[in-house]
């Protein structure tokens, strides 16, 4: 049956049938019924996911392959799929792609695997607006159990949560270097460093994160993706305990009514770090305030450490769709803030990007791994709710176009292109394979020896 024959049988123009055949337009159900009658078959057969023949299955697979991120990362043109493509050539192309995909998957416990897992987790959290209601309820129940009703969660109350869960706290000087805390579930002991952490909120955070894993019944992770998910859940629950949902939402709604939302005010009101306040804002902003938002933590070298978005901003990404380890545009707030001398006040800026104009507020925090900027941003339409919207700072970013900030000027390239040989200093995590073991980055033997030393006698 020719295209004209089918078009005549269903009373449509041949051009309309062609757009259906090529997948450029989806048919209405009534059109599917008409096509099924004309072809002497049923609608169920037309909608079946099973290919009519082996050749059709291969063509469908190649079509999907050529639309995927792995094929796109190769930078090559796709082949035209049709009868003129020999069967053996079709099979060979697919076999090569399967081998490339196998090699990617085979890189288990490598930075590639970590970025893949990060990308998948970020997509899940975006679909949930970074809000986990079941964990909010767990936090609410724990706080009620210890009688905490409002205000910042003091260190004493965090210790009471530990006691309520049946744990005693032990501050030691020989905590394994690869850990922030260790729980002995046999003897119901929780070990923390005697020197504490930088900042009171970080001490509370480490304590609550350790308890969160116990409360959530986390078990030994089966893969890196599960390890990341457990870490996100523990961090989320700890933040929900330090900034409870009900008073946190009230504080933010009051600030929105005054058109004066400020992350540093949330930080000060609940006695947490700027990063914890920024994370907690992303948990509550979309669900309770109707504000889409993005978050970034960027190293002073320009490397993106972690990120979240549901407001349409386009982070730099690799072929797997992961953003961790990518260089952030030099025009973005998260990079410009490092050039600002005033580290006491947050820096705010408007940035015009290919996906729209965004306002962002950022602050630099110093850590043992160097300086990091922590940034929260929103689309231009939502900046009216924030302190700092009056800033006159504005930049334009053309990234991912390399002419924006990655490609050096032609005159410099011509002068130095053949004479420069820099020695890169990336984060070790960007180069080295992920440490093996149930808990990536933790030396299990060291932990077991530590527990052996500190176990009570008898």
mmCIF file of C-alpha atoms in Angstrom, residues 40-265:
data_model
loop_
_atom_site.group_PDB
_atom_site.id
_atom_site.type_symbol
_atom_site.label_atom_id
_atom_site.label_comp_id
_atom_site.label_asym_id
_atom_site.label_seq_id
_atom_site.Cartn_x
_atom_site.Cartn_y
_atom_site.Cartn_z
ATOM 1 C CA UNK A 40 -6.845 -4.717 8.390
ATOM 2 C CA UNK A 41 -5.557 -4.895 11.949
ATOM 3 C CA UNK A 42 -6.424 -3.693 15.447
ATOM 4 C CA UNK A 43 -5.387 -0.626 17.435
ATOM 5 C CA UNK A 44 -3.686 -2.912 19.952
ATOM 6 C CA UNK A 45 -1.358 -4.177 17.237
ATOM 7 C CA UNK A 46 -0.500 -0.625 16.175
ATOM 8 C CA UNK A 47 0.354 0.345 19.753
ATOM 9 C CA UNK A 48 2.233 -2.840 20.609
ATOM 10 C CA UNK A 49 5.775 -2.230 21.899
ATOM 11 C CA UNK A 50 6.924 -5.440 20.196
ATOM 12 C CA UNK A 51 8.486 -4.854 16.779
ATOM 13 C CA UNK A 52 6.771 -6.644 13.845
ATOM 14 C CA UNK A 53 10.084 -8.172 12.672
ATOM 15 C CA UNK A 54 13.759 -8.483 13.595
ATOM 16 C CA UNK A 55 14.652 -5.803 11.050
ATOM 17 C CA UNK A 56 12.063 -3.428 12.502
ATOM 18 C CA UNK A 57 13.421 -4.061 15.999
ATOM 19 C CA UNK A 58 16.925 -3.133 14.869
ATOM 20 C CA UNK A 59 15.722 0.043 13.147
ATOM 21 C CA UNK A 60 13.775 1.105 16.239
ATOM 22 C CA UNK A 61 16.786 0.413 18.461
ATOM 23 C CA UNK A 62 19.072 2.480 16.213
ATOM 24 C CA UNK A 63 16.578 5.344 16.198
ATOM 25 C CA UNK A 64 16.609 5.399 20.016
ATOM 26 C CA UNK A 65 20.385 5.040 20.142
ATOM 27 C CA UNK A 66 20.907 8.054 17.875
ATOM 28 C CA UNK A 67 18.695 10.180 20.118
ATOM 29 C CA UNK A 68 20.543 9.164 23.291
ATOM 30 C CA UNK A 69 23.222 11.111 25.233
ATOM 31 C CA UNK A 70 25.997 8.588 24.568
ATOM 32 C CA UNK A 71 25.647 8.855 20.773
ATOM 33 C CA UNK A 72 25.334 12.650 20.996
ATOM 34 C CA UNK A 73 28.591 12.835 22.956
ATOM 35 C CA UNK A 74 30.458 11.196 20.047
ATOM 36 C CA UNK A 75 29.906 14.280 17.900
ATOM 37 C CA UNK A 76 29.125 12.308 14.741
ATOM 38 C CA UNK A 77 26.211 12.486 12.352
ATOM 39 C CA UNK A 78 23.567 9.800 12.585
ATOM 40 C CA UNK A 79 22.805 7.490 9.678
ATOM 41 C CA UNK A 80 19.602 7.626 7.667
ATOM 42 C CA UNK A 81 17.450 4.691 8.671
ATOM 43 C CA UNK A 82 15.639 2.982 5.809
ATOM 44 C CA UNK A 83 15.623 0.076 3.409
ATOM 45 C CA UNK A 84 18.821 1.323 1.777
ATOM 46 C CA UNK A 85 20.780 0.686 5.008
ATOM 47 C CA UNK A 86 22.214 -2.852 4.707
ATOM 48 C CA UNK A 87 21.203 -5.289 7.414
ATOM 49 C CA UNK A 88 24.808 -6.150 8.332
ATOM 50 C CA UNK A 89 25.739 -2.458 8.607
ATOM 51 C CA UNK A 90 22.741 -1.851 10.880
ATOM 52 C CA UNK A 91 23.742 -4.770 13.107
ATOM 53 C CA UNK A 92 27.387 -3.632 13.259
ATOM 54 C CA UNK A 93 26.501 -0.060 14.265
ATOM 55 C CA UNK A 94 24.305 -1.337 17.076
ATOM 56 C CA UNK A 95 26.942 -3.833 18.208
ATOM 57 C CA UNK A 96 29.531 -1.031 18.414
ATOM 58 C CA UNK A 97 27.133 1.119 20.425
ATOM 59 C CA UNK A 98 26.364 -1.739 22.823
ATOM 60 C CA UNK A 99 30.090 -2.234 23.385
ATOM 61 C CA UNK A 100 30.566 1.483 24.095
ATOM 62 C CA UNK A 101 27.652 1.361 26.528
ATOM 63 C CA UNK A 102 29.109 -1.753 28.192
ATOM 64 C CA UNK A 103 32.448 0.000 28.674
ATOM 65 C CA UNK A 104 30.682 2.944 30.312
ATOM 66 C CA UNK A 105 28.759 0.655 32.665
ATOM 67 C CA UNK A 106 31.887 -1.405 33.346
ATOM 68 C CA UNK A 107 33.553 1.654 34.839
ATOM 69 C CA UNK A 108 31.997 0.805 38.176
ATOM 70 C CA UNK A 109 33.407 2.634 41.205
ATOM 71 C CA UNK A 110 34.895 5.363 39.011
ATOM 72 C CA UNK A 111 34.124 9.070 38.710
ATOM 73 C CA UNK A 112 31.987 8.212 35.656
ATOM 74 C CA UNK A 113 29.822 5.910 37.773
ATOM 75 C CA UNK A 114 29.576 8.566 40.476
ATOM 76 C CA UNK A 115 28.481 11.217 37.972
ATOM 77 C CA UNK A 116 25.898 8.887 36.463
ATOM 78 C CA UNK A 117 24.448 8.162 39.905
ATOM 79 C CA UNK A 118 24.490 11.866 40.796
ATOM 80 C CA UNK A 119 22.648 12.715 37.578
ATOM 81 C CA UNK A 120 19.925 10.155 38.208
ATOM 82 C CA UNK A 121 19.468 11.273 41.811
ATOM 83 C CA UNK A 122 19.291 14.937 40.806
ATOM 84 C CA UNK A 123 16.561 14.080 38.294
ATOM 85 C CA UNK A 124 14.552 12.266 40.977
ATOM 86 C CA UNK A 125 14.848 15.188 43.392
ATOM 87 C CA UNK A 126 13.850 17.644 40.661
ATOM 88 C CA UNK A 127 10.674 15.632 40.004
ATOM 89 C CA UNK A 128 9.868 15.897 43.745
ATOM 90 C CA UNK A 129 10.733 19.619 43.945
ATOM 91 C CA UNK A 130 13.470 18.579 46.404
ATOM 92 C CA UNK A 131 10.749 17.943 48.984
ATOM 93 C CA UNK A 132 10.386 14.620 50.831
ATOM 94 C CA UNK A 133 7.145 14.646 52.871
ATOM 95 C CA UNK A 134 7.826 11.294 54.517
ATOM 96 C CA UNK A 135 11.065 12.626 56.025
ATOM 97 C CA UNK A 136 9.307 15.801 57.171
ATOM 98 C CA UNK A 137 6.925 13.591 59.154
ATOM 99 C CA UNK A 138 9.798 11.620 60.684
ATOM 100 C CA UNK A 139 11.458 14.871 61.801
ATOM 101 C CA UNK A 140 8.167 16.170 63.215
ATOM 102 C CA UNK A 141 7.703 12.971 65.230
ATOM 103 C CA UNK A 142 11.238 13.004 66.658
ATOM 104 C CA UNK A 143 10.957 16.634 67.736
ATOM 105 C CA UNK A 144 7.608 15.945 69.395
ATOM 106 C CA UNK A 145 9.099 12.971 71.234
ATOM 107 C CA UNK A 146 11.710 15.175 72.930
ATOM 108 C CA UNK A 147 9.335 18.087 73.526
ATOM 109 C CA UNK A 148 10.872 20.581 71.090
ATOM 110 C CA UNK A 149 8.107 22.844 69.826
ATOM 111 C CA UNK A 150 9.701 25.919 68.269
ATOM 112 C CA UNK A 151 12.866 27.900 67.668
ATOM 113 C CA UNK A 152 16.399 26.745 66.842
ATOM 114 C CA UNK A 153 17.352 23.235 67.922
ATOM 115 C CA UNK A 154 20.049 23.629 70.608
ATOM 116 C CA UNK A 155 22.953 21.215 71.007
ATOM 117 C CA UNK A 156 21.390 19.962 74.253
ATOM 118 C CA UNK A 157 18.180 19.001 72.450
ATOM 119 C CA UNK A 158 20.123 17.192 69.739
ATOM 120 C CA UNK A 159 21.781 15.153 72.508
ATOM 121 C CA UNK A 160 18.332 14.410 73.950
ATOM 122 C CA UNK A 161 17.261 13.008 70.575
ATOM 123 C CA UNK A 162 20.265 10.659 70.758
ATOM 124 C CA UNK A 163 19.283 9.578 74.273
ATOM 125 C CA UNK A 164 15.661 9.113 73.184
ATOM 126 C CA UNK A 165 16.894 6.730 70.474
ATOM 127 C CA UNK A 166 18.919 4.803 73.048
ATOM 128 C CA UNK A 167 22.409 6.092 72.204
ATOM 129 C CA UNK A 168 25.121 7.487 74.443
ATOM 130 C CA UNK A 169 27.508 10.091 73.037
ATOM 131 C CA UNK A 170 31.265 9.600 73.259
ATOM 132 C CA UNK A 171 33.739 12.274 72.185
ATOM 133 C CA UNK A 172 37.105 10.755 71.201
ATOM 134 C CA UNK A 173 40.423 12.023 69.879
ATOM 135 C CA UNK A 174 41.167 9.044 67.614
ATOM 136 C CA UNK A 175 38.100 8.949 65.371
ATOM 137 C CA UNK A 176 39.079 7.371 62.007
ATOM 138 C CA UNK A 177 40.238 10.120 59.646
ATOM 139 C CA UNK A 178 37.901 8.960 56.887
ATOM 140 C CA UNK A 179 34.780 9.451 59.040
ATOM 141 C CA UNK A 180 32.788 12.270 60.658
ATOM 142 C CA UNK A 181 31.169 9.936 63.180
ATOM 143 C CA UNK A 182 30.856 6.222 63.943
ATOM 144 C CA UNK A 183 27.868 4.375 65.405
ATOM 145 C CA UNK A 184 28.327 1.164 67.414
ATOM 146 C CA UNK A 185 24.893 -0.450 67.085
ATOM 147 C CA UNK A 186 25.830 -3.353 69.367
ATOM 148 C CA UNK A 187 26.610 -1.161 72.374
ATOM 149 C CA UNK A 188 24.378 1.768 71.314
ATOM 150 C CA UNK A 189 27.259 4.244 71.233
ATOM 151 C CA UNK A 190 27.775 7.206 68.922
ATOM 152 C CA UNK A 191 31.341 8.465 68.566
ATOM 153 C CA UNK A 192 32.171 12.068 67.599
ATOM 154 C CA UNK A 193 35.513 13.915 67.469
ATOM 155 C CA UNK A 194 36.512 15.542 70.743
ATOM 156 C CA UNK A 195 37.815 18.588 68.872
ATOM 157 C CA UNK A 196 34.410 19.100 67.341
ATOM 158 C CA UNK A 197 33.801 20.673 63.949
ATOM 159 C CA UNK A 198 34.152 24.165 62.586
ATOM 160 C CA UNK A 199 31.001 25.888 63.790
ATOM 161 C CA UNK A 200 28.383 24.794 66.318
ATOM 162 C CA UNK A 201 25.836 23.943 63.608
ATOM 163 C CA UNK A 202 28.295 21.533 61.994
ATOM 164 C CA UNK A 203 28.610 19.621 65.293
ATOM 165 C CA UNK A 204 24.824 19.320 65.528
ATOM 166 C CA UNK A 205 24.665 18.417 61.863
ATOM 167 C CA UNK A 206 27.178 15.553 62.188
ATOM 168 C CA UNK A 207 25.348 14.196 65.222
ATOM 169 C CA UNK A 208 21.922 14.397 63.596
ATOM 170 C CA UNK A 209 23.120 12.968 60.280
ATOM 171 C CA UNK A 210 24.550 9.938 62.074
ATOM 172 C CA UNK A 211 21.299 9.432 63.972
ATOM 173 C CA UNK A 212 19.270 9.958 60.779
ATOM 174 C CA UNK A 213 20.850 6.937 59.106
ATOM 175 C CA UNK A 214 19.823 4.831 62.094
ATOM 176 C CA UNK A 215 16.299 6.256 62.227
ATOM 177 C CA UNK A 216 15.823 5.606 58.490
ATOM 178 C CA UNK A 217 17.038 1.999 58.841
ATOM 179 C CA UNK A 218 19.807 2.472 56.316
ATOM 180 C CA UNK A 219 21.674 -0.744 55.583
ATOM 181 C CA UNK A 220 24.936 -1.394 53.803
ATOM 182 C CA UNK A 221 24.531 0.248 50.354
ATOM 183 C CA UNK A 222 24.594 -2.132 47.409
ATOM 184 C CA UNK A 223 26.039 0.390 44.956
ATOM 185 C CA UNK A 224 27.191 3.984 44.707
ATOM 186 C CA UNK A 225 23.743 5.219 43.728
ATOM 187 C CA UNK A 226 22.242 3.783 46.904
ATOM 188 C CA UNK A 227 25.080 5.285 48.941
ATOM 189 C CA UNK A 228 24.302 8.736 47.496
ATOM 190 C CA UNK A 229 20.578 8.356 48.147
ATOM 191 C CA UNK A 230 21.191 7.390 51.761
ATOM 192 C CA UNK A 231 23.463 10.400 52.222
ATOM 193 C CA UNK A 232 20.846 12.754 50.752
ATOM 194 C CA UNK A 233 18.149 11.306 53.011
ATOM 195 C CA UNK A 234 20.347 11.606 56.124
ATOM 196 C CA UNK A 235 21.259 15.200 55.261
ATOM 197 C CA UNK A 236 17.626 16.026 54.554
ATOM 198 C CA UNK A 237 16.382 14.617 57.860
ATOM 199 C CA UNK A 238 19.143 16.380 59.812
ATOM 200 C CA UNK A 239 18.228 19.712 58.166
ATOM 201 C CA UNK A 240 14.518 19.103 58.820
ATOM 202 C CA UNK A 241 15.339 18.653 62.509
ATOM 203 C CA UNK A 242 17.405 21.850 62.692
ATOM 204 C CA UNK A 243 14.892 23.871 60.624
ATOM 205 C CA UNK A 244 11.519 22.201 61.290
ATOM 206 C CA UNK A 245 8.958 22.463 58.516
ATOM 207 C CA UNK A 246 6.166 24.323 60.326
ATOM 208 C CA UNK A 247 8.200 27.189 61.850
ATOM 209 C CA UNK A 248 10.489 27.254 58.810
ATOM 210 C CA UNK A 249 7.578 27.696 56.410
ATOM 211 C CA UNK A 250 6.004 30.351 58.643
ATOM 212 C CA UNK A 251 9.273 32.267 58.737
ATOM 213 C CA UNK A 252 9.618 32.129 54.950
ATOM 214 C CA UNK A 253 5.974 33.000 54.270
ATOM 215 C CA UNK A 254 6.224 36.022 56.548
ATOM 216 C CA UNK A 255 9.374 37.078 54.693
ATOM 217 C CA UNK A 256 7.636 36.577 51.349
ATOM 218 C CA UNK A 257 4.721 38.729 52.484
ATOM 219 C CA UNK A 258 7.272 41.447 53.268
ATOM 220 C CA UNK A 259 9.076 40.766 49.963
ATOM 221 C CA UNK A 260 12.199 40.247 52.047
ATOM 222 C CA UNK A 261 13.272 36.599 51.720
ATOM 223 C CA UNK A 262 16.963 36.275 52.620
ATOM 224 C CA UNK A 263 18.882 33.021 53.087
ATOM 225 C CA UNK A 264 21.109 34.626 55.732
ATOM 226 C CA UNK A 265 17.997 35.568 57.762
#
